[in-house]
Amino acid sequence: MLTTVPCLASVFPSTKTASLRRDPLWNSIQAEALEAADREPIMRPMLERIILNHGTLERALVERLAEQLAETCDNPELLRRVFAEIVARSPTLTSVIRDDLQMIRRRDPAVTSNLNPFLNFKGFLALQASRMTAALWRHNRRPLSLYLQGRISTVFGVDIHPAAAIGSGVFIDHATGVVIGETATVGDNVVILHDVTLGATGNGEGDRHPKVGSDVFIGAGAKVLGNVRIGHGATIGAGSIVLNDVSNGDTVAGIPARVVRPATERFSRTQ
Ligand SMILES: CC(C)(COP(=O)(O)OP(=O)(O)OC[C@H]1O[C@@H](n2cnc3c(N)ncnc32)[C@H](O)[C@@H]1OP(=O)(O)O)[C@@H](O)C(=O)NCCC(=O)NCCS
């Protein structure tokens, strides 16, 4: 079980040691931050605090999340240490964070740097914070987990229940209004636009939320309701209401959603 709270130096390697590690993604974020600080001196103190003073992506992420979420917390330092401890004790988180960042770069043609999503994309930050709440939930620290779920919802406008299982390489784009319920699952390499709900119908109990496969695209404002299966590679059109299973690779749209392009007529998508 996770226990608070060793000092940060004991859960992270020193900046000097860590910076010697090979981590192209983190190196590129630091290089971009340096360039931004040179071009916009007004941003330098913020970039130093959040990016340049840290030796690893994980440490910077902890700082960013703690700073954003600690607003009304009595002890921001404690929150920082809890996040740091989760990252240090969750070996898979390191690759998941990078998969999420790389997915943004792959799927959003407007994104041409790694610094921008790391610093500014609330979908990325909300998802990483939710991964922290999920770890707390799994370690039976539920009051803190639920408290943070509420903070994430207030700060980022994204409400993900800590028990929901979210895969790797997930991109929540624009993010405002995204709701993911307790028994929902989301596969790998999934794109979810703003105002999407993966919710219950209100009629059931227990396992009542959608199961979304890998490589799925869910357009803005879509509502997927009930314990339905969204097959791998499926696409859900903007504004749709999905009440039934969707087969692998199919595109569905409308209210209620119907197949508008079967898997046999696949196409490439950008948003
Ligand atoms: C569904 C979608 C992926 C298009 O898929 P497509 O295979 O290219 O489909 P088409 O555009 O050829 O449309 C096929 C049919 O579906 C309908 N359709 C497409 N998108 C729809 C939607 N969101 N809601 C309802 N019907 C839709 C079309 O009107 C067309 O109907 P018809 O066969 O009666 O003429 C796309 O329309 C969509 O909704 N993308 C989400 C984009 C998004 O969220 N953008 C926000 C960015 S900030």
PDB file of C-alpha atoms in Angstrom, residues 124-236:
ATOM      1  CA  PHE A 124      -3.520  15.690 -21.139  1.00  0.00           C
ATOM      2  CA  LEU A 125      -3.172  17.147 -17.630  1.00  0.00           C
ATOM      3  CA  ALA A 126      -6.610  15.945 -16.535  1.00  0.00           C
ATOM      4  CA  LEU A 127      -5.853  12.445 -17.805  1.00  0.00           C
ATOM      5  CA  GLN A 128      -2.510  12.294 -15.989  1.00  0.00           C
ATOM      6  CA  ALA A 129      -4.136  13.562 -12.792  1.00  0.00           C
ATOM      7  CA  SER A 130      -6.848  10.931 -13.234  1.00  0.00           C
ATOM      8  CA  ARG A 131      -4.176   8.278 -13.559  1.00  0.00           C
ATOM      9  CA  MET A 132      -2.976   9.450 -10.109  1.00  0.00           C
ATOM     10  CA  THR A 133      -6.486   9.182  -8.663  1.00  0.00           C
ATOM     11  CA  ALA A 134      -6.806   5.693 -10.180  1.00  0.00           C
ATOM     12  CA  ALA A 135      -3.599   4.602  -8.433  1.00  0.00           C
ATOM     13  CA  LEU A 136      -4.896   5.994  -5.137  1.00  0.00           C
ATOM     14  CA  TRP A 137      -8.201   4.171  -5.686  1.00  0.00           C
ATOM     15  CA  ARG A 138      -6.418   0.874  -6.351  1.00  0.00           C
ATOM     16  CA  HIS A 139      -4.423   1.364  -3.149  1.00  0.00           C
ATOM     17  CA  ASN A 140      -7.612   1.883  -1.177  1.00  0.00           C
ATOM     18  CA  ARG A 141      -7.019   5.581  -0.521  1.00  0.00           C
ATOM     19  CA  ARG A 142     -10.517   6.416  -1.678  1.00  0.00           C
ATOM     20  CA  PRO A 143     -11.301   9.674   0.165  1.00  0.00           C
ATOM     21  CA  LEU A 144      -8.187  11.343  -1.318  1.00  0.00           C
ATOM     22  CA  SER A 145      -8.914   9.783  -4.699  1.00  0.00           C
ATOM     23  CA  LEU A 146     -12.469  11.152  -4.741  1.00  0.00           C
ATOM     24  CA  TYR A 147     -11.351  14.537  -3.436  1.00  0.00           C
ATOM     25  CA  LEU A 148      -8.921  14.795  -6.350  1.00  0.00           C
ATOM     26  CA  GLN A 149     -11.556  13.637  -8.842  1.00  0.00           C
ATOM     27  CA  GLY A 150     -13.600  16.640  -7.722  1.00  0.00           C
ATOM     28  CA  ARG A 151     -10.616  18.991  -8.009  1.00  0.00           C
ATOM     29  CA  ILE A 152      -9.796  17.710 -11.505  1.00  0.00           C
ATOM     30  CA  SER A 153     -13.386  18.252 -12.547  1.00  0.00           C
ATOM     31  CA  THR A 154     -13.363  21.800 -11.170  1.00  0.00           C
ATOM     32  CA  VAL A 155      -9.974  22.785 -12.573  1.00  0.00           C
ATOM     33  CA  PHE A 156     -10.003  21.018 -15.963  1.00  0.00           C
ATOM     34  CA  GLY A 157     -13.693  20.347 -16.620  1.00  0.00           C
ATOM     35  CA  VAL A 158     -13.034  16.621 -17.007  1.00  0.00           C
ATOM     36  CA  ASP A 159     -14.758  14.140 -14.710  1.00  0.00           C
ATOM     37  CA  ILE A 160     -13.250  10.638 -14.764  1.00  0.00           C
ATOM     38  CA  HIS A 161     -14.183   8.221 -12.014  1.00  0.00           C
ATOM     39  CA  PRO A 162     -11.003   6.813 -10.421  1.00  0.00           C
ATOM     40  CA  ALA A 163     -12.245   3.246 -10.907  1.00  0.00           C
ATOM     41  CA  ALA A 164     -12.571   3.630 -14.694  1.00  0.00           C
ATOM     42  CA  ALA A 165      -9.851   1.699 -16.563  1.00  0.00           C
ATOM     43  CA  ILE A 166      -8.109   3.888 -19.155  1.00  0.00           C
ATOM     44  CA  GLY A 167      -5.576   2.463 -21.601  1.00  0.00           C
ATOM     45  CA  SER A 168      -2.343   3.896 -22.905  1.00  0.00           C
ATOM     46  CA  GLY A 169      -1.926   6.467 -25.678  1.00  0.00           C
ATOM     47  CA  VAL A 170      -5.244   8.150 -24.957  1.00  0.00           C
ATOM     48  CA  PHE A 171      -5.858  11.678 -26.272  1.00  0.00           C
ATOM     49  CA  ILE A 172      -8.666  13.748 -24.742  1.00  0.00           C
ATOM     50  CA  ASP A 173      -8.790  16.693 -27.127  1.00  0.00           C
ATOM     51  CA  HIS A 174     -10.179  20.076 -25.985  1.00  0.00           C
ATOM     52  CA  ALA A 175     -11.525  18.071 -23.071  1.00  0.00           C
ATOM     53  CA  THR A 176     -14.151  20.383 -21.581  1.00  0.00           C
ATOM     54  CA  GLY A 177     -17.183  18.398 -20.472  1.00  0.00           C
ATOM     55  CA  VAL A 178     -15.745  14.880 -20.790  1.00  0.00           C
ATOM     56  CA  VAL A 179     -17.360  12.443 -18.338  1.00  0.00           C
ATOM     57  CA  ILE A 180     -16.239   8.823 -17.897  1.00  0.00           C
ATOM     58  CA  GLY A 181     -18.145   6.646 -15.450  1.00  0.00           C
ATOM     59  CA  GLU A 182     -17.044   4.202 -12.794  1.00  0.00           C
ATOM     60  CA  THR A 183     -17.280   0.912 -14.705  1.00  0.00           C
ATOM     61  CA  ALA A 184     -16.208   2.273 -18.095  1.00  0.00           C
ATOM     62  CA  THR A 185     -13.114   0.942 -19.835  1.00  0.00           C
ATOM     63  CA  VAL A 186     -11.157   2.653 -22.597  1.00  0.00           C
ATOM     64  CA  GLY A 187      -8.582   0.812 -24.721  1.00  0.00           C
ATOM     65  CA  ASP A 188      -5.249   1.970 -26.133  1.00  0.00           C
ATOM     66  CA  ASN A 189      -4.780   4.701 -28.742  1.00  0.00           C
ATOM     67  CA  VAL A 190      -8.244   6.184 -28.332  1.00  0.00           C
ATOM     68  CA  VAL A 191      -9.176   9.780 -29.236  1.00  0.00           C
ATOM     69  CA  ILE A 192     -11.974  11.385 -27.233  1.00  0.00           C
ATOM     70  CA  LEU A 193     -13.161  14.880 -28.154  1.00  0.00           C
ATOM     71  CA  HIS A 194     -14.705  17.440 -25.822  1.00  0.00           C
ATOM     72  CA  ASP A 195     -18.154  16.984 -24.306  1.00  0.00           C
ATOM     73  CA  VAL A 196     -18.115  13.192 -24.650  1.00  0.00           C
ATOM     74  CA  THR A 197     -19.925  11.093 -22.059  1.00  0.00           C
ATOM     75  CA  LEU A 198     -19.195   7.433 -21.407  1.00  0.00           C
ATOM     76  CA  GLY A 199     -22.073   7.065 -19.001  1.00  0.00           C
ATOM     77  CA  ALA A 200     -24.821   4.873 -17.643  1.00  0.00           C
ATOM     78  CA  THR A 201     -28.400   4.953 -18.941  1.00  0.00           C
ATOM     79  CA  GLY A 202     -29.689   5.506 -15.425  1.00  0.00           C
ATOM     80  CA  ASN A 203     -31.573   2.207 -15.522  1.00  0.00           C
ATOM     81  CA  GLY A 204     -28.968  -0.212 -14.238  1.00  0.00           C
ATOM     82  CA  GLU A 205     -26.656  -0.947 -11.361  1.00  0.00           C
ATOM     83  CA  GLY A 206     -23.253  -2.611 -11.172  1.00  0.00           C
ATOM     84  CA  ASP A 207     -21.374  -2.886 -14.456  1.00  0.00           C
ATOM     85  CA  ARG A 208     -23.300  -0.165 -16.288  1.00  0.00           C
ATOM     86  CA  HIS A 209     -20.837   1.862 -18.394  1.00  0.00           C
ATOM     87  CA  PRO A 210     -19.420   1.492 -21.941  1.00  0.00           C
ATOM     88  CA  LYS A 211     -16.451  -0.695 -22.870  1.00  0.00           C
ATOM     89  CA  VAL A 212     -14.470   1.124 -25.537  1.00  0.00           C
ATOM     90  CA  GLY A 213     -11.950  -0.881 -27.556  1.00  0.00           C
ATOM     91  CA  SER A 214      -8.575   0.255 -28.879  1.00  0.00           C
ATOM     92  CA  ASP A 215      -8.025   2.681 -31.784  1.00  0.00           C
ATOM     93  CA  VAL A 216     -11.497   4.175 -31.374  1.00  0.00           C
ATOM     94  CA  PHE A 217     -12.363   7.785 -32.287  1.00  0.00           C
ATOM     95  CA  ILE A 218     -15.244   9.458 -30.416  1.00  0.00           C
ATOM     96  CA  GLY A 219     -16.369  12.758 -31.929  1.00  0.00           C
ATOM     97  CA  ALA A 220     -17.269  15.916 -30.044  1.00  0.00           C
ATOM     98  CA  GLY A 221     -20.417  15.770 -27.956  1.00  0.00           C
ATOM     99  CA  ALA A 222     -21.064  12.055 -28.473  1.00  0.00           C
ATOM    100  CA  LYS A 223     -22.873  10.242 -25.644  1.00  0.00           C
ATOM    101  CA  VAL A 224     -22.249   6.530 -25.276  1.00  0.00           C
ATOM    102  CA  LEU A 225     -24.680   5.144 -22.748  1.00  0.00           C
ATOM    103  CA  GLY A 226     -24.957   1.812 -20.969  1.00  0.00           C
ATOM    104  CA  ASN A 227     -22.794  -1.282 -20.839  1.00  0.00           C
ATOM    105  CA  VAL A 228     -22.280  -1.351 -24.605  1.00  0.00           C
ATOM    106  CA  ARG A 229     -19.179  -2.529 -26.459  1.00  0.00           C
ATOM    107  CA  ILE A 230     -17.494  -0.148 -28.890  1.00  0.00           C
ATOM    108  CA  GLY A 231     -15.372  -2.363 -31.121  1.00  0.00           C
ATOM    109  CA  HIS A 232     -11.722  -1.779 -31.935  1.00  0.00           C
ATOM    110  CA  GLY A 233     -11.144   0.827 -34.606  1.00  0.00           C
ATOM    111  CA  ALA A 234     -14.719   2.132 -34.486  1.00  0.00           C
ATOM    112  CA  THR A 235     -15.614   5.796 -35.106  1.00  0.00           C
ATOM    113  CA  ILE A 236     -18.461   7.622 -33.413  1.00  0.00           C
TER     114      ILE A 236
END
